[in-house]
PDB file of C-alpha atoms and ligand atoms in Angstrom:
ATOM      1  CA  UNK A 206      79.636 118.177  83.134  1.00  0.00           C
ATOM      2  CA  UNK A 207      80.346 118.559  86.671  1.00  0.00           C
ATOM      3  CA  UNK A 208      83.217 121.025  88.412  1.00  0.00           C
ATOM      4  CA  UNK A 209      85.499 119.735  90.614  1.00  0.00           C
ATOM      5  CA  UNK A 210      88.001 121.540  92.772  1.00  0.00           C
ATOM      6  CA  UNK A 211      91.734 120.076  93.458  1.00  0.00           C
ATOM      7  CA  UNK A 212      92.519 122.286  96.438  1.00  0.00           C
ATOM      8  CA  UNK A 213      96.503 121.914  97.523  1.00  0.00           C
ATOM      9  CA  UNK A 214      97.932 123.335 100.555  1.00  0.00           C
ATOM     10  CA  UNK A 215     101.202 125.053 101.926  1.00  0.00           C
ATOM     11  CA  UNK A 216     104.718 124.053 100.308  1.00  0.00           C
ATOM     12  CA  UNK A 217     103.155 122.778  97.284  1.00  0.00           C
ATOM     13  CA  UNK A 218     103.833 126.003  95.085  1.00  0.00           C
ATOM     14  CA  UNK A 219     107.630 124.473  95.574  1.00  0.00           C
ATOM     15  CA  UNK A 220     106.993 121.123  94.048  1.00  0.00           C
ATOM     16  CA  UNK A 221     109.988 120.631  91.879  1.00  0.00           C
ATOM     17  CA  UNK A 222     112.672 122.206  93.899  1.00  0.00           C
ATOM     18  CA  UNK A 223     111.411 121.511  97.265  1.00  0.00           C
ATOM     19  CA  UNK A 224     113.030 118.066  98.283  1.00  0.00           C
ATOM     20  CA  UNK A 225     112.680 116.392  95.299  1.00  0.00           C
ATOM     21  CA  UNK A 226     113.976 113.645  97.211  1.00  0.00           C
ATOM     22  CA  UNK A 227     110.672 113.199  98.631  1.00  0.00           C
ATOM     23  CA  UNK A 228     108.234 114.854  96.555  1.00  0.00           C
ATOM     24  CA  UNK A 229     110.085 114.369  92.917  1.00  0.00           C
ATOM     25  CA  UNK A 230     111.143 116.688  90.060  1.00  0.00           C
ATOM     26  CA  UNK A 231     107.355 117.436  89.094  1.00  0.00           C
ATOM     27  CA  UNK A 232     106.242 120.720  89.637  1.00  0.00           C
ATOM     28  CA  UNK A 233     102.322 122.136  90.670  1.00  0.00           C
ATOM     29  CA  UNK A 234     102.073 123.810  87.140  1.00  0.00           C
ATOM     30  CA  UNK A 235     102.545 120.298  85.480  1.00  0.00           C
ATOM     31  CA  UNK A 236     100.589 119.071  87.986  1.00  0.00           C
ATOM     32  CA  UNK A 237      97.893 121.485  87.108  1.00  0.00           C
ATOM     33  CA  UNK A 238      98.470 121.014  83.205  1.00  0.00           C
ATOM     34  CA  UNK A 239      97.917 116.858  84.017  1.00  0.00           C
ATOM     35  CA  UNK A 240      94.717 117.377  86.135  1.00  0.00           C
ATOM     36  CA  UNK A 241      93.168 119.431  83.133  1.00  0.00           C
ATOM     37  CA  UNK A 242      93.945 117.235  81.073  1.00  0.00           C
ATOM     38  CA  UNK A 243      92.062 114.448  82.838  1.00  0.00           C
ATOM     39  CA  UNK A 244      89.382 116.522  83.739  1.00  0.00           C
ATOM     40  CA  UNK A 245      88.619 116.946  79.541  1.00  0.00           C
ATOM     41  CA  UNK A 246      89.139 113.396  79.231  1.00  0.00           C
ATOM     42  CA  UNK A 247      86.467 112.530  81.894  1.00  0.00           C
ATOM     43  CA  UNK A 248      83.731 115.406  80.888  1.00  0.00           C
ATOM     44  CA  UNK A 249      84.399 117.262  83.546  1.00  0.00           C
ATOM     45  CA  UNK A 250      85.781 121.015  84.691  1.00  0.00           C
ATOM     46  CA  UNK A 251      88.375 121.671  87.309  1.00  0.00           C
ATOM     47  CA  UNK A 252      88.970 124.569  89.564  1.00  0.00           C
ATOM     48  CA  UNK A 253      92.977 124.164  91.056  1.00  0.00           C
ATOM     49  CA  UNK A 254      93.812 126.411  93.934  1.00  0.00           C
ATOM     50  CA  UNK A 255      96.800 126.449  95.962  1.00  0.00           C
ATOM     51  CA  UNK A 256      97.716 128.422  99.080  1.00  0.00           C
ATOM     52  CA  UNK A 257      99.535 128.560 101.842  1.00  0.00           C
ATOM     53  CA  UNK A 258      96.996 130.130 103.849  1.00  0.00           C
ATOM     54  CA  UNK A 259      94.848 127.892 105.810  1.00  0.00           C
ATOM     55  CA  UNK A 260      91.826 130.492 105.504  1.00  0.00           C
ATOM     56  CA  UNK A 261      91.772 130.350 101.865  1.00  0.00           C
ATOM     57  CA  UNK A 262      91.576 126.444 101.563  1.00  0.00           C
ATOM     58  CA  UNK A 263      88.479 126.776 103.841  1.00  0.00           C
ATOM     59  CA  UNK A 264      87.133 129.580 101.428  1.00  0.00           C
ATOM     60  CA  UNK A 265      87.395 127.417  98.586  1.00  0.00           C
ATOM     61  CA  UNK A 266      85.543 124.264 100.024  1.00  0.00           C
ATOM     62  CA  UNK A 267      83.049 126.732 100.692  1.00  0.00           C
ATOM     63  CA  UNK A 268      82.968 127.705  97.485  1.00  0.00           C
ATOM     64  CA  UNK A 269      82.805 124.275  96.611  1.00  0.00           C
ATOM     65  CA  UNK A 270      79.860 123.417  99.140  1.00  0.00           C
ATOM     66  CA  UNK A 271      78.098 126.140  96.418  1.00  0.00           C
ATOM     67  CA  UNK A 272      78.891 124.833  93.158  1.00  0.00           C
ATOM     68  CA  UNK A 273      81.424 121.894  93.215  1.00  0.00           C
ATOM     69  CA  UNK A 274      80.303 118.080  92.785  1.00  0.00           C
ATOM     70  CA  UNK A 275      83.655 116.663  94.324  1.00  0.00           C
ATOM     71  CA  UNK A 276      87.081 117.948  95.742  1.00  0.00           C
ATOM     72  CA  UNK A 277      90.400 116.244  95.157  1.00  0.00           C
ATOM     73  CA  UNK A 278      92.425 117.902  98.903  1.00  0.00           C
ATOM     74  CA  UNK A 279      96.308 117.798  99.220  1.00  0.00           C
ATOM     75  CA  UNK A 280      95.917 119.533 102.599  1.00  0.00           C
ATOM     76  CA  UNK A 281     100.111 119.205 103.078  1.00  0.00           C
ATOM     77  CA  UNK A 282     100.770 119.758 106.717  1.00  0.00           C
ATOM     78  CA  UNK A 283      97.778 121.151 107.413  1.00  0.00           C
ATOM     79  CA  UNK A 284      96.652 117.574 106.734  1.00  0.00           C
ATOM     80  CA  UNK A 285      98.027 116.896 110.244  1.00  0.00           C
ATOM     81  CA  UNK A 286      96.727 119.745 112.381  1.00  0.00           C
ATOM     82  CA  UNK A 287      93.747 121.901 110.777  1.00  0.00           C
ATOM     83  CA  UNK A 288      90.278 120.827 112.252  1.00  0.00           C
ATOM     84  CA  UNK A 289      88.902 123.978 110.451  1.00  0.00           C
ATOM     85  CA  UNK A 290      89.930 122.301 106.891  1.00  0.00           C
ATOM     86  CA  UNK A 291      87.654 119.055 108.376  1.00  0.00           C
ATOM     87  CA  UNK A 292      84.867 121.404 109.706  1.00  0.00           C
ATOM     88  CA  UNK A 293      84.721 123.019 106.376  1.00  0.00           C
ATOM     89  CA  UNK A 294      84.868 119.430 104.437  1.00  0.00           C
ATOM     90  CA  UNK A 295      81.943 118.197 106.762  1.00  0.00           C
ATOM     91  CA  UNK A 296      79.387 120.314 105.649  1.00  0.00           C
ATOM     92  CA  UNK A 297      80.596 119.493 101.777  1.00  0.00           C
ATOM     93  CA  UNK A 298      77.601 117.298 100.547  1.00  0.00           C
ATOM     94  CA  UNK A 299      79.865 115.097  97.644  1.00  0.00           C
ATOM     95  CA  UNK A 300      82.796 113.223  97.292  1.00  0.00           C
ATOM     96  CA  UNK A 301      86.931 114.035  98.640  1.00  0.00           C
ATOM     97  CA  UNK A 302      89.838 112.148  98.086  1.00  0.00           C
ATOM     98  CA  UNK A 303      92.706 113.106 100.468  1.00  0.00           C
ATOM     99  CA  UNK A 304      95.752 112.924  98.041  1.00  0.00           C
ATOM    100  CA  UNK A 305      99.694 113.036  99.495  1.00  0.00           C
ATOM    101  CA  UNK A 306     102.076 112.330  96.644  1.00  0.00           C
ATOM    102  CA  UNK A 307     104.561 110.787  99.448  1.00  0.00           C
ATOM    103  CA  UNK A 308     103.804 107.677 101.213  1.00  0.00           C
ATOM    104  CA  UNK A 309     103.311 109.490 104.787  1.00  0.00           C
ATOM    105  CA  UNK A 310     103.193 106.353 106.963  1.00  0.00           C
ATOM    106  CA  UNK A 311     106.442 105.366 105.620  1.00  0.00           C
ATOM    107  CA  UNK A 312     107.649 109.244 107.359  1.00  0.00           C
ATOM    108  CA  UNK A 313     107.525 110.767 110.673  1.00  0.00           C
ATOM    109  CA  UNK A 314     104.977 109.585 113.417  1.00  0.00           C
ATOM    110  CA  UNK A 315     103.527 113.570 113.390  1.00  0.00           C
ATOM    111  CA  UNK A 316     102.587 112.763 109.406  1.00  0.00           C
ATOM    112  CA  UNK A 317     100.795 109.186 110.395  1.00  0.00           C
ATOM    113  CA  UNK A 318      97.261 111.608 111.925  1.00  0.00           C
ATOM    114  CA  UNK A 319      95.284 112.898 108.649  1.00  0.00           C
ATOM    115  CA  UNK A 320      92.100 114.834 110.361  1.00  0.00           C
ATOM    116  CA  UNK A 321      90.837 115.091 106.647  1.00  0.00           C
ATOM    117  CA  UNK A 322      90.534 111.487 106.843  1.00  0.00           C
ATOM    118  CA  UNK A 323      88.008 111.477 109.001  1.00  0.00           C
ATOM    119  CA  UNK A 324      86.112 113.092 106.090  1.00  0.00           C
ATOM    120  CA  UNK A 325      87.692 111.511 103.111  1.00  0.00           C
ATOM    121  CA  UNK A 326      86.076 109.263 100.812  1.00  0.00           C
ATOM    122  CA  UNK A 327      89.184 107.385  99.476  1.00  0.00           C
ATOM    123  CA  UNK A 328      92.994 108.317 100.630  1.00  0.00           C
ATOM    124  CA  UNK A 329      96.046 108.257  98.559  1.00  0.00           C
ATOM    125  CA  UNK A 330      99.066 108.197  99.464  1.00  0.00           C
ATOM    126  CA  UNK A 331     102.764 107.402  98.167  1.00  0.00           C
ATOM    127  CA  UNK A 332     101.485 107.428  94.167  1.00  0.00           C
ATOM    128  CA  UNK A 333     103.578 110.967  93.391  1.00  0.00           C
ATOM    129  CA  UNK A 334     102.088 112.763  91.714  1.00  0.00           C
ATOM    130  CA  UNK A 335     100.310 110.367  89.657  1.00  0.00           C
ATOM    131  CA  UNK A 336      97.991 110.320  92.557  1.00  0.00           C
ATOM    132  CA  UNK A 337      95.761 113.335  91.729  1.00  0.00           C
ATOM    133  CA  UNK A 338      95.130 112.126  87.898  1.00  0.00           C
ATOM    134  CA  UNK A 339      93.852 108.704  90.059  1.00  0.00           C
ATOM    135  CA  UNK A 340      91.838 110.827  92.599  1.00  0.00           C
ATOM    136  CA  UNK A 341      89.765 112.111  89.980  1.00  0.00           C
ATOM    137  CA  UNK A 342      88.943 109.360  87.985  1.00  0.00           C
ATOM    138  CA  UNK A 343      88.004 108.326  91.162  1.00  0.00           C
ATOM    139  CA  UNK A 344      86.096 111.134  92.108  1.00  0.00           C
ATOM    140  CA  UNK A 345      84.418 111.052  88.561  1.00  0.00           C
ATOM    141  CA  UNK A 346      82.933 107.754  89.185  1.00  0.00           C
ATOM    142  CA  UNK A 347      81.648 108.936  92.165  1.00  0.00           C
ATOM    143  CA  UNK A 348      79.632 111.319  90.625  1.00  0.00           C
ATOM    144  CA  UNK A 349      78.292 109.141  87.795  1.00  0.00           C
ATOM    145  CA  UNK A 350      77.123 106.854  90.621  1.00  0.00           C
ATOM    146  CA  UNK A 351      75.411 108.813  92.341  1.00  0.00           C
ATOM    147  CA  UNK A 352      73.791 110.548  89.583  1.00  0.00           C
TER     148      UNK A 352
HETATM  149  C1  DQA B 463     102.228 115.884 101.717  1.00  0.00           C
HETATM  150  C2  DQA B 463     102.645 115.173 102.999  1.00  0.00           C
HETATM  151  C3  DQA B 463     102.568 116.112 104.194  1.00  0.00           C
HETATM  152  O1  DQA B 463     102.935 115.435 105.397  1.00  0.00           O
HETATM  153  C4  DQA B 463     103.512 117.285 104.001  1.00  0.00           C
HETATM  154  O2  DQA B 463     103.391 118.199 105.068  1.00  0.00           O
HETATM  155  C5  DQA B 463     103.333 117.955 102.686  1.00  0.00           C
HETATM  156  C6  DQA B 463     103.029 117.162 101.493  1.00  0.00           C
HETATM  157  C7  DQA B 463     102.423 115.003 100.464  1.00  0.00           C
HETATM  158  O3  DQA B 463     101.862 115.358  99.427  1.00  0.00           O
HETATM  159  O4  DQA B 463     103.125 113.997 100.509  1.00  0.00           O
HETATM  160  O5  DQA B 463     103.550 119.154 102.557  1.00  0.00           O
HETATM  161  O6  DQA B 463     100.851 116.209 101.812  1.00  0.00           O
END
């Protein structure tokens, strides 16, 4: 059994009422609930953090580096301007997958530059929320093949 963290960044404690437009009706909690779920089904533990302080993110890939096998990142807009979330995710020995439940090349220019995916493994992007429960099957064969 390996842990892995799913790390989300600012905004995303308002999933569900924050332009559900563009980000849907689900909220982080189900979100949370989902990626447990998977997690059991695959053998493996999950940590899930959210914050909307960029300092804390970096804390918990840290924490990561320490005990984590793999991190599932939705850095939100800090996707598009943090160099210290990519720093941190350099020195993180095993798999990421950068996950954005909208499609952001479909969105503003500003949202098309991910500096985590200079680091990332596998990107996805545009899935909803169904994305994460993807990233870490993903993420789970990644392990098993490099085990
Ligand atoms: C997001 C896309 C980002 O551009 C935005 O700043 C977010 C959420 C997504 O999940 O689609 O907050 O990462």
């Amino acid at each position: 059994m390996s842990l892995i963290f799913v790390l989300n960044g600012p905004n995303l404690n308002r999933l569900g009422k924050r332009q559900p437009e563009i980000y849907g009706s689900t909220t982080l909690a189900d979100i949370k609930v989902d990626c447990h779920s998977t997690a059991i089904e695959l053998g493996h533990e999950i940590r899930f953090h959210q914050s909307n302080r960029e300092y804390e993110i970096i804390d918990w890939v840290h924490e990561a580096c320490e005990i984590g096998a793999g991190i599932v990142i939705n850095p939100a807009a800090f996707t598009h301007t943090s160099v210290a979330i990519l720093d941190a995710l350099n020195a993180f020995d095993g798999p990421v997958i950068e996950v954005h439940i909208s499609n952001v090349h479909k969105r503003e220019s500003f949202r098309h530059h991910s500096y985590v995916s200079l680091r990332a493994d596998g990107v996805i992007a545009g899935l909803g929320t169904q994305g994460y429960g993807l990233a870490l099957r993903r993420i789970a064969s990644m392990i098993a093949e490099k085990s």
